[in-house]
Coordinates of C-alpha atoms in Angstrom, one line a residue:
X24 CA 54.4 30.5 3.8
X25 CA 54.1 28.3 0.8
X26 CA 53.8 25.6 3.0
X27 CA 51.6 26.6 4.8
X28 CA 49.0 27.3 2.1
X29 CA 49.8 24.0 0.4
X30 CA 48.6 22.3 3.6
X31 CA 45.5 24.5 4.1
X32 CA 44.5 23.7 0.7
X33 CA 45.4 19.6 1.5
X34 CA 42.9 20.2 4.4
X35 CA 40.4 21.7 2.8
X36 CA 39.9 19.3 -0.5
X37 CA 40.1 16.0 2.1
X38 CA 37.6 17.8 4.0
X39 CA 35.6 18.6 0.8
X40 CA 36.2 14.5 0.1
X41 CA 34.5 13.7 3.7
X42 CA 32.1 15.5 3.2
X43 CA 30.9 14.9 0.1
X44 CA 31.2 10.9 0.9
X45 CA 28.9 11.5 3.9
X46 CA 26.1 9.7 4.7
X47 CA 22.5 11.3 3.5
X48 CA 20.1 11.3 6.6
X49 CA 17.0 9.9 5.9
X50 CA 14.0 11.8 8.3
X51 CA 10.9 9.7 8.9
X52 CA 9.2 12.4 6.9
X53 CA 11.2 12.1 3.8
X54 CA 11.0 8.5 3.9
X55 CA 7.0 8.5 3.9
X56 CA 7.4 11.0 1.4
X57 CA 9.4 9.2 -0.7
X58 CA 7.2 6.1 -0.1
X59 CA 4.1 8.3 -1.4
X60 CA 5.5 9.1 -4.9
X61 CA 7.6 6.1 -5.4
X62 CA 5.8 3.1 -3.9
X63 CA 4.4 0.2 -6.5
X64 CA 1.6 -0.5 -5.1
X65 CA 0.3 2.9 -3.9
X66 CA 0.9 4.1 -7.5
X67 CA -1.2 1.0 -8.8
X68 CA -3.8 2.0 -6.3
X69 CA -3.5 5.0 -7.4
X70 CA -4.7 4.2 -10.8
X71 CA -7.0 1.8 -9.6
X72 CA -9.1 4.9 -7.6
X73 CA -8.2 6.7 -11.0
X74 CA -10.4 4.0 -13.1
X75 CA -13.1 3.8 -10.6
X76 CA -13.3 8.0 -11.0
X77 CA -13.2 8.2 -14.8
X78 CA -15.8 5.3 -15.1
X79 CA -18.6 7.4 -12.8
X80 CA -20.0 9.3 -16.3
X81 CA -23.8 9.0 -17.3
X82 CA -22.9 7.6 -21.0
X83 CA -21.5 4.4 -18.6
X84 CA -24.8 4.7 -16.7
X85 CA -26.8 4.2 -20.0
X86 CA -28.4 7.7 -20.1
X87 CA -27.5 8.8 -23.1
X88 CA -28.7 8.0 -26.4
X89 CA -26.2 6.1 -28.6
X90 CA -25.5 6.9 -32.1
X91 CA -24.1 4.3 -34.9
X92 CA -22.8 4.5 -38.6
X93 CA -22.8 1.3 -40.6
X94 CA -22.3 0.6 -44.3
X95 CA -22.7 -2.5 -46.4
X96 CA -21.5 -3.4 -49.8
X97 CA -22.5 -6.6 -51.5
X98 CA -21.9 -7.6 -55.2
X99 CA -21.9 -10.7 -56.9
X100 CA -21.3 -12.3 -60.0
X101 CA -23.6 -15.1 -60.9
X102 CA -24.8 -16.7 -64.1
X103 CA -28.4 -16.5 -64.5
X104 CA -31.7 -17.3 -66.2
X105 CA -35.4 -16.5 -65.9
X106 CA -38.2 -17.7 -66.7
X107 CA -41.5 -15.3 -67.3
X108 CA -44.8 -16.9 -67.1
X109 CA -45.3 -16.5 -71.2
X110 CA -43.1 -19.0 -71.4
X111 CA -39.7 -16.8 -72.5
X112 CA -36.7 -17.3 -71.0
X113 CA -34.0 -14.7 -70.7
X114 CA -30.6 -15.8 -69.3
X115 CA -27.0 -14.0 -68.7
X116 CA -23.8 -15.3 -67.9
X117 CA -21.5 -13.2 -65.4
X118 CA -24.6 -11.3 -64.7
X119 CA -23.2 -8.4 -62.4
X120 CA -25.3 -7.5 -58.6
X121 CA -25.2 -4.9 -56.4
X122 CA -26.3 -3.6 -53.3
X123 CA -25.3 -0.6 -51.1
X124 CA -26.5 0.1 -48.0
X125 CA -25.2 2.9 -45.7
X126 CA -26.6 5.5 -42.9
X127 CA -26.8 6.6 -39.4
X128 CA -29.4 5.5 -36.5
X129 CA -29.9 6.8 -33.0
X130 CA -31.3 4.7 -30.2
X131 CA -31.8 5.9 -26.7
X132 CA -33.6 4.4 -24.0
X133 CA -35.7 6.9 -22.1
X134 CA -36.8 4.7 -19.1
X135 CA -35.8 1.4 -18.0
X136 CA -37.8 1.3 -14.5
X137 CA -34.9 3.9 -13.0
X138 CA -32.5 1.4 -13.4
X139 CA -30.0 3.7 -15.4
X140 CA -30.0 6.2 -12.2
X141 CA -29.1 3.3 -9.8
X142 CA -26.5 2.4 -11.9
X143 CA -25.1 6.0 -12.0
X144 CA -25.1 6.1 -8.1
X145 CA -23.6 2.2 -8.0
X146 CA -20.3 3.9 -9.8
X147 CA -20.1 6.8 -7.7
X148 CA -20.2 4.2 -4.8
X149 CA -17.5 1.9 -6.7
X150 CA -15.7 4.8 -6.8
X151 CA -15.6 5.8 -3.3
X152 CA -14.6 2.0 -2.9
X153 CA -11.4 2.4 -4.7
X154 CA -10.7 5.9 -3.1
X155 CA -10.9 3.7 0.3
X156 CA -8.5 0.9 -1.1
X157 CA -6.0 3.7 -1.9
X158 CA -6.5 4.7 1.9
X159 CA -5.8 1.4 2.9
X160 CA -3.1 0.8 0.7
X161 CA -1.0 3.9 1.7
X162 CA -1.9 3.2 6.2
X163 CA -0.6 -0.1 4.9
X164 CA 2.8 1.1 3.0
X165 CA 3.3 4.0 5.1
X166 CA 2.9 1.3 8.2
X167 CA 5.8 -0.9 6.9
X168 CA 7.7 2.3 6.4
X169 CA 7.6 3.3 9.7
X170 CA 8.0 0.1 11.2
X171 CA 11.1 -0.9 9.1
X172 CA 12.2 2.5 9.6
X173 CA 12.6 2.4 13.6
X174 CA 13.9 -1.2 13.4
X175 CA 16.7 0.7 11.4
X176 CA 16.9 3.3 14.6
X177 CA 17.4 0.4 17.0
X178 CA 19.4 -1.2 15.1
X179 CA 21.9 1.9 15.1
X180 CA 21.7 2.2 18.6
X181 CA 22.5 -1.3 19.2
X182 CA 25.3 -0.7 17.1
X183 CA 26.3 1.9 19.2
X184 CA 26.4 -0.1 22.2
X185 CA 28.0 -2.8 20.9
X186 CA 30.9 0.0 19.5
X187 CA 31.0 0.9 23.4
X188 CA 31.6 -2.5 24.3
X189 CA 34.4 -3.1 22.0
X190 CA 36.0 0.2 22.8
X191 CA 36.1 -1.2 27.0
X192 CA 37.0 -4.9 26.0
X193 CA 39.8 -3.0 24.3
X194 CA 40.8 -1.5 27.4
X195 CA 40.7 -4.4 29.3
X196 CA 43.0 -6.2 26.9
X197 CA 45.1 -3.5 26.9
X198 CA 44.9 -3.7 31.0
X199 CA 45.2 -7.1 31.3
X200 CA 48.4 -7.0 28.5
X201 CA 50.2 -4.2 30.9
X202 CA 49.3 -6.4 34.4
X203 CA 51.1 -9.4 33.1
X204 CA 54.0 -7.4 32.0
X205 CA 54.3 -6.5 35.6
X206 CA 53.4 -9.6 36.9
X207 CA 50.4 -8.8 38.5
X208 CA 48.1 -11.1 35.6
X209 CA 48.4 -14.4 34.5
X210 CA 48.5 -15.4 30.6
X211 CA 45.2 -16.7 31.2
X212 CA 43.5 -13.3 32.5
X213 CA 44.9 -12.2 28.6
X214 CA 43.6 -14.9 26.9
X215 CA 39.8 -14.4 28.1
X216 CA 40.0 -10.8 27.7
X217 CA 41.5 -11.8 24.0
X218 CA 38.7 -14.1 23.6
X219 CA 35.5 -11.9 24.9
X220 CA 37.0 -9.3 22.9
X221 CA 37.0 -11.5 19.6
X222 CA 33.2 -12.3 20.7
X223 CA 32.4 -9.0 20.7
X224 CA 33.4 -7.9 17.3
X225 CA 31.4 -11.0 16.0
X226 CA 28.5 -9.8 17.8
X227 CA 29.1 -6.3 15.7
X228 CA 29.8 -7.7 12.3
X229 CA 26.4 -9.9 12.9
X230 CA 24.7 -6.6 14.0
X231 CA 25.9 -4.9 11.1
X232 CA 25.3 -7.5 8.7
X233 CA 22.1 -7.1 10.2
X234 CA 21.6 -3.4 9.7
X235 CA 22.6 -3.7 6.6
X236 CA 19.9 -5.7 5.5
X237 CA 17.1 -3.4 7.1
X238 CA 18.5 -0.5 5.1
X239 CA 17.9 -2.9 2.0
X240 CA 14.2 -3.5 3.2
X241 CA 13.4 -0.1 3.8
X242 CA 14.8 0.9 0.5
X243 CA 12.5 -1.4 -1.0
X244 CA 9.4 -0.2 0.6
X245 CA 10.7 3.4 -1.2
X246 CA 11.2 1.9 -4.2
X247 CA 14.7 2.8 -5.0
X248 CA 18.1 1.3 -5.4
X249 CA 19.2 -1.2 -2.6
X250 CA 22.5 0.0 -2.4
X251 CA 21.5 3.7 -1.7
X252 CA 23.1 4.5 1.2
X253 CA 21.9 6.3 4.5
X254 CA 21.6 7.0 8.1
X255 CA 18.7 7.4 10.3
X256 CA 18.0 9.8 13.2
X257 CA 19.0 8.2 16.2
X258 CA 16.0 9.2 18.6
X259 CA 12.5 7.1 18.9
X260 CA 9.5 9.2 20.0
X261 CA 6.9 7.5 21.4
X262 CA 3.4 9.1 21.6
X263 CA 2.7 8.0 25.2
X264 CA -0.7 10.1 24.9
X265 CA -3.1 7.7 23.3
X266 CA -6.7 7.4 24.6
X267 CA -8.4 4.2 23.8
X268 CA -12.5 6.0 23.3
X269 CA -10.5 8.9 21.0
X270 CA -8.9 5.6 19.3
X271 CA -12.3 3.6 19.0
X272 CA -14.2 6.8 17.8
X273 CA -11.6 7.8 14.6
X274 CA -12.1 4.0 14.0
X275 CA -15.2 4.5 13.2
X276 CA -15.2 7.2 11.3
X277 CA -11.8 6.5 9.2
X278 CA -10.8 2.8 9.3
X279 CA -10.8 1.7 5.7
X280 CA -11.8 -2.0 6.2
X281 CA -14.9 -0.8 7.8
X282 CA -15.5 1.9 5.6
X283 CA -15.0 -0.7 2.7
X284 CA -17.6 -3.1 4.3
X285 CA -20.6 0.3 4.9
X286 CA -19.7 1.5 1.1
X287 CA -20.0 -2.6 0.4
X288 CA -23.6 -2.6 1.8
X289 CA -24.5 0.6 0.0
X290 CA -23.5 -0.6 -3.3
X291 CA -25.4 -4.2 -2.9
X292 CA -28.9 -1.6 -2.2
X293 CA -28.1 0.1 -5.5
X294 CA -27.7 -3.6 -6.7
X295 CA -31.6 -4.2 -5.7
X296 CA -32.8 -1.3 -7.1
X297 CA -31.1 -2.4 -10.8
X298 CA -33.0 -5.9 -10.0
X299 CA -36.4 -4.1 -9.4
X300 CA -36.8 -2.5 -12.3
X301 CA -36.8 -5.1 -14.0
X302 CA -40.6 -5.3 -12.9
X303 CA -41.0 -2.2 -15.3
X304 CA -41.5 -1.7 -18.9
X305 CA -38.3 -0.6 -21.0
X306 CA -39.3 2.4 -23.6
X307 CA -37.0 3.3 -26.3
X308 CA -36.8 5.3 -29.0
X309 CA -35.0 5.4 -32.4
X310 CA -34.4 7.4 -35.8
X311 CA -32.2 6.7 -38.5
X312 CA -31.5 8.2 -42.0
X313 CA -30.3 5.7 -44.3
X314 CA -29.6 5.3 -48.2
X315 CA -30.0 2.0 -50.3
X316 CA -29.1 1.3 -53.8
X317 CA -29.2 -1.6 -56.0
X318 CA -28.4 -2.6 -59.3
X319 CA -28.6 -6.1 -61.3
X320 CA -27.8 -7.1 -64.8
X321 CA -30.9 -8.8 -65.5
X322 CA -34.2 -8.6 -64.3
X323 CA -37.3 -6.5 -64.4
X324 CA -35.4 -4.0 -62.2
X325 CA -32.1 -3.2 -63.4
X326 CA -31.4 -0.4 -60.5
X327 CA -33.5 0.9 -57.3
X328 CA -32.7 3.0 -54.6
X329 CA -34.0 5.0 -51.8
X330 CA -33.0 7.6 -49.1
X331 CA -35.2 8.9 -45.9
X332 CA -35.4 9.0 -42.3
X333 CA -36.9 6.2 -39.9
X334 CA -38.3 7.1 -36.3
X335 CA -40.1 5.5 -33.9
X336 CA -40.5 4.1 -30.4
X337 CA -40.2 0.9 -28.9
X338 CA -41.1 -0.6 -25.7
X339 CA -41.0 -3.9 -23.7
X340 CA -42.2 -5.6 -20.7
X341 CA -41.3 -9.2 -18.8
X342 CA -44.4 -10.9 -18.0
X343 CA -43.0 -13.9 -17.1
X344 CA -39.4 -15.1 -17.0
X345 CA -39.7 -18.3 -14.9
X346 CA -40.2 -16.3 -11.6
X347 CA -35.9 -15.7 -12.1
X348 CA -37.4 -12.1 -11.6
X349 CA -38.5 -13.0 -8.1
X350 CA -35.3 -15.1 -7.3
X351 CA -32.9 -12.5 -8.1
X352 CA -34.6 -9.7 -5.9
X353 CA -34.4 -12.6 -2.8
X354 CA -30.8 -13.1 -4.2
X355 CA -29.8 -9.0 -3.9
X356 CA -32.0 -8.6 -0.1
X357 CA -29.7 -11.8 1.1
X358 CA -26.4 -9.7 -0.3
X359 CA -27.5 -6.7 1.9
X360 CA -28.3 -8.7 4.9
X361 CA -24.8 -10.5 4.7
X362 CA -23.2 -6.3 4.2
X363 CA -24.7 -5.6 7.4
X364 CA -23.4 -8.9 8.9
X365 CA -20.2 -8.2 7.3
X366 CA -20.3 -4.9 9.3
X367 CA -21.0 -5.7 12.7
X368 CA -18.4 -8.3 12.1
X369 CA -15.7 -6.0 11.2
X370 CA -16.8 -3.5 14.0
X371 CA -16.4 -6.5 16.6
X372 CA -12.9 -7.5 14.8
X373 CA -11.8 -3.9 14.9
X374 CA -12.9 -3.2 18.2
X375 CA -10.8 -6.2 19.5
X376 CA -7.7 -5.3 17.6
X377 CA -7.7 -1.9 19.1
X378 CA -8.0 -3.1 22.6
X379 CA -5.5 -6.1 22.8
X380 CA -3.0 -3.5 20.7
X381 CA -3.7 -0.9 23.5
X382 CA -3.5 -3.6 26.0
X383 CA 0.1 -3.5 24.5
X384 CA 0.9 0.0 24.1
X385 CA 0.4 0.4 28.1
X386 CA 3.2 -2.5 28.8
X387 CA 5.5 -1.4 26.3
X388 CA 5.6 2.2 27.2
X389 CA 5.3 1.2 31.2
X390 CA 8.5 -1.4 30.2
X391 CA 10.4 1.7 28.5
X392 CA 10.5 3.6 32.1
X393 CA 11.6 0.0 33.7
X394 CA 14.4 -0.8 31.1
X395 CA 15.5 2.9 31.0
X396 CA 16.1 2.9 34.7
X397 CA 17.9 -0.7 34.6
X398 CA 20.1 1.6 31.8
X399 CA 21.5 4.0 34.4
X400 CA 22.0 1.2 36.9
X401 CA 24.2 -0.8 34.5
X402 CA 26.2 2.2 33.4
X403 CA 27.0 3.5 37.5
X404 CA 27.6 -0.1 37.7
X405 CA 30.3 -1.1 34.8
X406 CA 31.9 2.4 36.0
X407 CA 32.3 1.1 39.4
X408 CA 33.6 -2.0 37.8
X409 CA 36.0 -0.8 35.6
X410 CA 38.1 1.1 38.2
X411 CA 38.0 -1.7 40.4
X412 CA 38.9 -3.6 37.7
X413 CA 42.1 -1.2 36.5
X414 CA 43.4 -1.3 40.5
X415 CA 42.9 -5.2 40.5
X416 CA 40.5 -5.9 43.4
X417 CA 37.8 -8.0 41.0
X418 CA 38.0 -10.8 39.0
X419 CA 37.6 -10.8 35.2
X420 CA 34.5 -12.6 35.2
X421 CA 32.6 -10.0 37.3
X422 CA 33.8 -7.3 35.1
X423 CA 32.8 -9.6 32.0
X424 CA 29.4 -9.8 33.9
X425 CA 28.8 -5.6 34.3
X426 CA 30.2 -5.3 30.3
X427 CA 27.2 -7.8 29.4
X428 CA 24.8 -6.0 31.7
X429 CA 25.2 -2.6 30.2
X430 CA 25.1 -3.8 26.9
X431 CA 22.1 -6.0 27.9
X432 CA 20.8 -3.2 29.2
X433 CA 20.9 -0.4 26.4
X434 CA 19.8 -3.3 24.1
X435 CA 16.9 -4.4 26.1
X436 CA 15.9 -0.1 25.8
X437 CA 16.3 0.4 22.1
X438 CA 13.9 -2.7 22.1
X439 CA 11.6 -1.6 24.7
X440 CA 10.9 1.9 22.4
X441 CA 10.6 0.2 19.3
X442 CA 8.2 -1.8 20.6
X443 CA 6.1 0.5 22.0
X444 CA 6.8 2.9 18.8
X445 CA 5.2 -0.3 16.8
X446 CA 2.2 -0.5 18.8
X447 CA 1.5 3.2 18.4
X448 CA 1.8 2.8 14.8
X449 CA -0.7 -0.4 14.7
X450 CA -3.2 1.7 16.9
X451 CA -2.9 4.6 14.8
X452 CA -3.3 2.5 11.5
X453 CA -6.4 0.9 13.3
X454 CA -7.9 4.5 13.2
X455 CA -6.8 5.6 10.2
X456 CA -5.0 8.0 11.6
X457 CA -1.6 7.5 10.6
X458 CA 0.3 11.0 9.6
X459 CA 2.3 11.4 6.3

């Protein structure tokens, strides 16, 4: 009975060992997550669109008055003589000076041709520009994620065929080892199973070398240790349901590079409007209180000072500036003309991207039927193979050939969906329409 319990709790603690040393499965969900909160360059995007926000204040639009404090201390020592006009003269050596000066003044410019509201609206634009840089940034990130994340998943499933294949050149070793016992092989049928067999597992420490390095990749797009260590899920879906006019139409709304190039053309109007009102007068006014002091050693005056408020108003107007007025106004209507070129440019570019990349959806997701049939094909046929093969009516080589096929075959299908997984991602980053 003691035994028995001794053995349970053996059980139980390797079990507790197995499991605890399992690998973590990494969904694609947690790993855009993860990408979200941990990637470098969204988080200095992040910061970036952060900036761009806390700049859009009317204090940075020049609205508000501004308010200064200054104070100024001067004192010297000087020897020094005078001489009055009766002809006496009155001199001092280290004759002490000084002269304080301290207060407060308050300018604020109260119209500048509307130039201050433009400005206010140009930052609120700016703004929107870095919000659509974050956008981009993130389709861009979360992109790579997903891409580098469904190599991974072929990549497993490769490995999983290539495990298959070992496990059946195993068996035909093994087969091959028992028929020349008996006499029914030659040494040679041993040898090239020995050899293919040896091939194979080089093929499978390349392919895992392989994986191995994708896991480091996609852990670098997550921004966390390279030697974390995971598994993916080992299905691909494919949304097969893509329309090309819903896909041009979400372009057109959400595609960052063409929403950077429309806020582009906004901001250069708001750039003419600060250049026009330059044709206006500037009115400001101001106000201090300020306090002055002197004192000297010699001198009619020996000390003087003063206290008291200033006000007043000033304003200003360019007459003439070398017609740079009239050159700078040309300058800012040429900028908006080359936004709106910029924009039809960028619709034609986008507009071509999403149709070859649709042209390539359709193959790949017509070619995952195709290779998924050849699949079932190869597997009926290495069955039929293998038992023809174990009662000795085939050769080696034709049962080499149906191994290859099959693994050919499941190959050729975790390629054929990752393919078409990677052109619906591209589409769906075309439209901005990628979901994390």
């Amino acid at each position: 009975m003691k035994t028995k319990t001794i053995l349970k709790s053996l059980i139980l603690f390797l079990f507790c060992i197995a499991k605890s040393n399992a690998q973590e499965i990494l969904t694609i969900e947690d790993a855009m997550k993860i990408a979200l909160e941990n990637n470098f360059e969204i988080k200095i995007a992040k910061n970036n669109s952060k900036i761009n926000e806390t700049n859009v204040t009317v204090g940075n639009s020049g609205m508000l008055p501004v308010a200064s404090a200054s104070i100024v201390d001067n004192n010297s020592i000087q020897n020094s003589s005078q001489t009055r006009q009766d002809g006496t003269t009155t001199s001092l050596n280290n004759a002490k000076n000084n002269s304080l000066n301290y207060g407060v003044s308050l300018d604020w410019t109260i119209f500048d041709g509307m130039k201050m509201f433009a400005k206010l609206d140009q930052l609120k634009e700016l703004q929107k520009l870095g919000d659509t840089e974050l956008k981009r940034t993130i389709l861009e990130k979360i992109g790579q994620v997903n891409s580098a994340y469904y190599d991974l998943v072929q990549q497993q499933q490769q490995l999983a065929a290539l495990d298959t294949t070992i496990v059946i050149s195993n068996q035909r070793l093994d087969l091959a080892k028992n028929r020349f016992t008996i006499g029914k092989a030659s040494k040679l049928e041993v040898l090239n199973a020995q050899v293919d067999l040896n091939s194979d597992q080089v093929t499978l420490l390349r392919q895992k070398e392989s994986y191995a390095n994708a896991k480091i990749l996609l852990n670098q797009y997550l921004a966390r240790d390279p030697k974390i260590d995971f598994r993916v899920t080992d299905a691909v879906t494919v949304d097969d349901k893509l329309i090309l006019a819903d896909l041009l139409n979400l372009a057109q709304k959400q595609n960052p590079d063409l929403e950077e190039q429309i806020i582009n053309k906004r901001i250069a109007e708001l750039q003419l409007k600060q250049v026009k009102a330059g044709r206006y007068p500037t009115v400001q006014l101001n106000s201090g209180y300020n306090f002055a002091k002197s004192e000297s050693s010699l001198g009619f005056t020996s000390q003087a000072s003063s206290h008291g408020l200033s006000y007043g108003f000033s304003a200003s107007m360019n007459i003439f500036d070398g017609f740079n007025q009239h050159r700078n106004e040309k300058v800012a209507k040429l900028e908006i003309e080359n936004s709106q070129i910029a924009i039809d440019q960028q619709n034609m570019i986008l507009n071509t991207q999403l149709s070859t990349a649709f042209q390539t959806y359709l193959t790949n997701i017509e070619l995952i039927g195709l290779v998924d049939d050849n699949v079932e094909i190869a597997k009926q046929n290495l069955s039929i193979t293998l038992d023809k093969f174990r009662i000795g009516t085939i050769t080696t080589l034709e049962f080499r050939t149906a191994q290859l096929n099959y693994v050919n075959a499941k190959v050729s299908y975790s390629n054929a969906q990752y393919q078409a997984k990677l052109s619906e991602i591209a589409l769906k980053e075309l439209a901005g329409n990628i979901s994390f």
